[in-house]
Structures are given as C-alpha cells and as structure tokens.
Coordinates of C-alpha atoms in Angstrom, one line a residue:
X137 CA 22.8 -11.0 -129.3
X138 CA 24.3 -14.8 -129.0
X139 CA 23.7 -17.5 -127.1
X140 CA 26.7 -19.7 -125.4
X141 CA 26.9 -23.2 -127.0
X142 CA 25.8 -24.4 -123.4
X143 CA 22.5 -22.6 -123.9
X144 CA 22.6 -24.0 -127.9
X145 CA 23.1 -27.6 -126.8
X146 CA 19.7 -27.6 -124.4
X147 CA 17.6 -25.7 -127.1
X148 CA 19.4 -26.7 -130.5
X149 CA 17.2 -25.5 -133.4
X150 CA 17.0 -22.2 -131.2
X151 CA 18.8 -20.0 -134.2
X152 CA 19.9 -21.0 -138.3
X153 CA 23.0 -23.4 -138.6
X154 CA 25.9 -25.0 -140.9
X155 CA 26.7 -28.4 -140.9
X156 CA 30.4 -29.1 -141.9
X157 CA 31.9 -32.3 -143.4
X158 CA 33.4 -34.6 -141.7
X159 CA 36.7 -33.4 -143.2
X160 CA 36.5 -29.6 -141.5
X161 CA 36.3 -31.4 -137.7
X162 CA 39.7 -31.1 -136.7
X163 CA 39.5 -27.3 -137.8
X164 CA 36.3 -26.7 -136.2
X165 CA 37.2 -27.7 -133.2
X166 CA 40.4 -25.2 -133.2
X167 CA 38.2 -22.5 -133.9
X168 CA 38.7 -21.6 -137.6
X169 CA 36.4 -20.4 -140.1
X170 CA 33.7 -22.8 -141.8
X171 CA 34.8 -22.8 -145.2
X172 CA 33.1 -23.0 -148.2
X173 CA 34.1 -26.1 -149.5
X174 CA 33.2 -28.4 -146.1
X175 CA 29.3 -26.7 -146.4
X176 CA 28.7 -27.4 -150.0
X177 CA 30.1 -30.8 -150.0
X178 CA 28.2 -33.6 -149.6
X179 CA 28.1 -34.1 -145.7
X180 CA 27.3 -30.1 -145.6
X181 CA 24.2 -28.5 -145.0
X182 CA 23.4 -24.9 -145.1
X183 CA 19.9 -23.3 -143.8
X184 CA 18.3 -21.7 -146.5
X185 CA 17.4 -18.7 -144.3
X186 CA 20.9 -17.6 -143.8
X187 CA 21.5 -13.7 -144.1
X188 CA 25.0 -11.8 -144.1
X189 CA 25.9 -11.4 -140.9
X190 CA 23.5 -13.4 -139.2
X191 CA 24.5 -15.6 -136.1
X192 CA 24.7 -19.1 -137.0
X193 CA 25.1 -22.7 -135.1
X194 CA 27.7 -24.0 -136.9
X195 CA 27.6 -28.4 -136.4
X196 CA 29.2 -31.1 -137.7
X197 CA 28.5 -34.4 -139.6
X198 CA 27.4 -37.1 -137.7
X199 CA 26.9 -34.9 -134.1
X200 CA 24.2 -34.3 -132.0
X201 CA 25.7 -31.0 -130.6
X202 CA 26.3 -27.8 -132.0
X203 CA 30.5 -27.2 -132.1
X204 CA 30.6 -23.8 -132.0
X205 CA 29.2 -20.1 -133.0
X206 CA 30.0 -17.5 -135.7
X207 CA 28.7 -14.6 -137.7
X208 CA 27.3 -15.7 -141.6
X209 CA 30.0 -13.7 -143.7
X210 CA 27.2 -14.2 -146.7
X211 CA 24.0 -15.4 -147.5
X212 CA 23.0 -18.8 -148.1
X213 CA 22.4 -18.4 -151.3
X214 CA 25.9 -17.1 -152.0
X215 CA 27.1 -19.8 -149.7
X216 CA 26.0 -22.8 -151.7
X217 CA 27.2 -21.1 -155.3
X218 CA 30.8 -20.1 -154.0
X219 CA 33.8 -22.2 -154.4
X220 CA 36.2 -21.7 -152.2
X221 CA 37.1 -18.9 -149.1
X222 CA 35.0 -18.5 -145.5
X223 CA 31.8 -18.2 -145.4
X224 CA 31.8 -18.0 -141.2
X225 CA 33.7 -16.5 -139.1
X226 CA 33.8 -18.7 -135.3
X227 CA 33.4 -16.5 -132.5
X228 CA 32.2 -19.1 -129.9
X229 CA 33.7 -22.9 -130.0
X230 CA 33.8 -26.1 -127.7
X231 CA 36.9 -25.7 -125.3
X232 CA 37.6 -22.2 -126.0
X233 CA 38.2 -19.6 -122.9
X234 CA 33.7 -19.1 -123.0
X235 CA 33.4 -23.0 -122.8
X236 CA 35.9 -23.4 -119.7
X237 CA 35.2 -20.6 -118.2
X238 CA 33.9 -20.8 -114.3
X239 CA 32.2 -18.2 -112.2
X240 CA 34.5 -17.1 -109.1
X241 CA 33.3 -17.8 -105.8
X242 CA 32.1 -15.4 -104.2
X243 CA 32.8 -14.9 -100.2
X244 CA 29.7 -14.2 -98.1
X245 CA 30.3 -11.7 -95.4

C-alpha cells in the first residue's frame, strides 16, 4: 500500500526516501525515474533501509516536501555502488492526474 503525497507532506518521515540533486528537479517534476547518478551525487541522499521494491518518498535538494512516489527498483546498497540507470520508478508525482484530482459532488436527494 501507498500513501498520496498529500498524506506524505502532513506526516513526512512516514515511509524510507531519496533525495535527488538539484540537477534531477526539472525531471522529477515530469515524473521520470530517479536516476542513479542524481542519488549518489553529492546533493543525494539515499536511506540506508531501502529494499527492492520497497515504496519510497522520493525529495529533492533544498525542499521541505516530498515530490513524488515510486517503487525502489534495488536496494540501497546497490543504489549507492551503481553508476548509472534507474534506481526508482515514479508512480505518484506533484501535478500528476492523483495530485489534481477532485472528488465529484455528489447531489443529495
């Protein structure tokens, strides 16, 4: 199960996350993966208890917030010894069709 970023941004150390550089924001925030090279650089931070396939906050350098959601595609270890390729897959990002989306009203009888 995973939270919307709504529910991240009240209760942000809820679940593991990945800071990216400030280099990956423009990506980020067109919802591609985290790449290897923004986490292991030296604005990146990676959670030591990261598993595969684990659900992960993914944030970026210098923000409060979290910028989105995605699924660990390998340990942290592995993370922090790889050189290039994705590491998370984004399933969940600011201003994506979950962020805007609005309940319909519903008429009352």
């Amino acid at each position: 199960m995973m939270p919307v970023l709504r529910l991240l941004h009240r209760y942000p150390y809820m679940m593991a996350h990945v800071q990216c550089d400030k280099g990956g924001t423009k990506s980020m925030l067109s919802g591609s993966k985290v790449m290897c090279q923004g986490l292991t650089s030296a604005g990146g931070v990676i959670d030591p208890s990261i598993e595969e396939g684990q659900p992960v906050a993914i944030m970026l350098e210098g923000k409060k917030n979290a910028v989105g959601l995605g699924i660990a595609m390998m340990a942290a270890d592995k993370m922090k010894v790889a050189k290039e390729g994705p590491v998370v897959e984004m399933v969940h990002y600011l201003c994506d069709g979950l962020w805007n989306y609005t309940a319909p009203k519903i008429a009352h009888a």
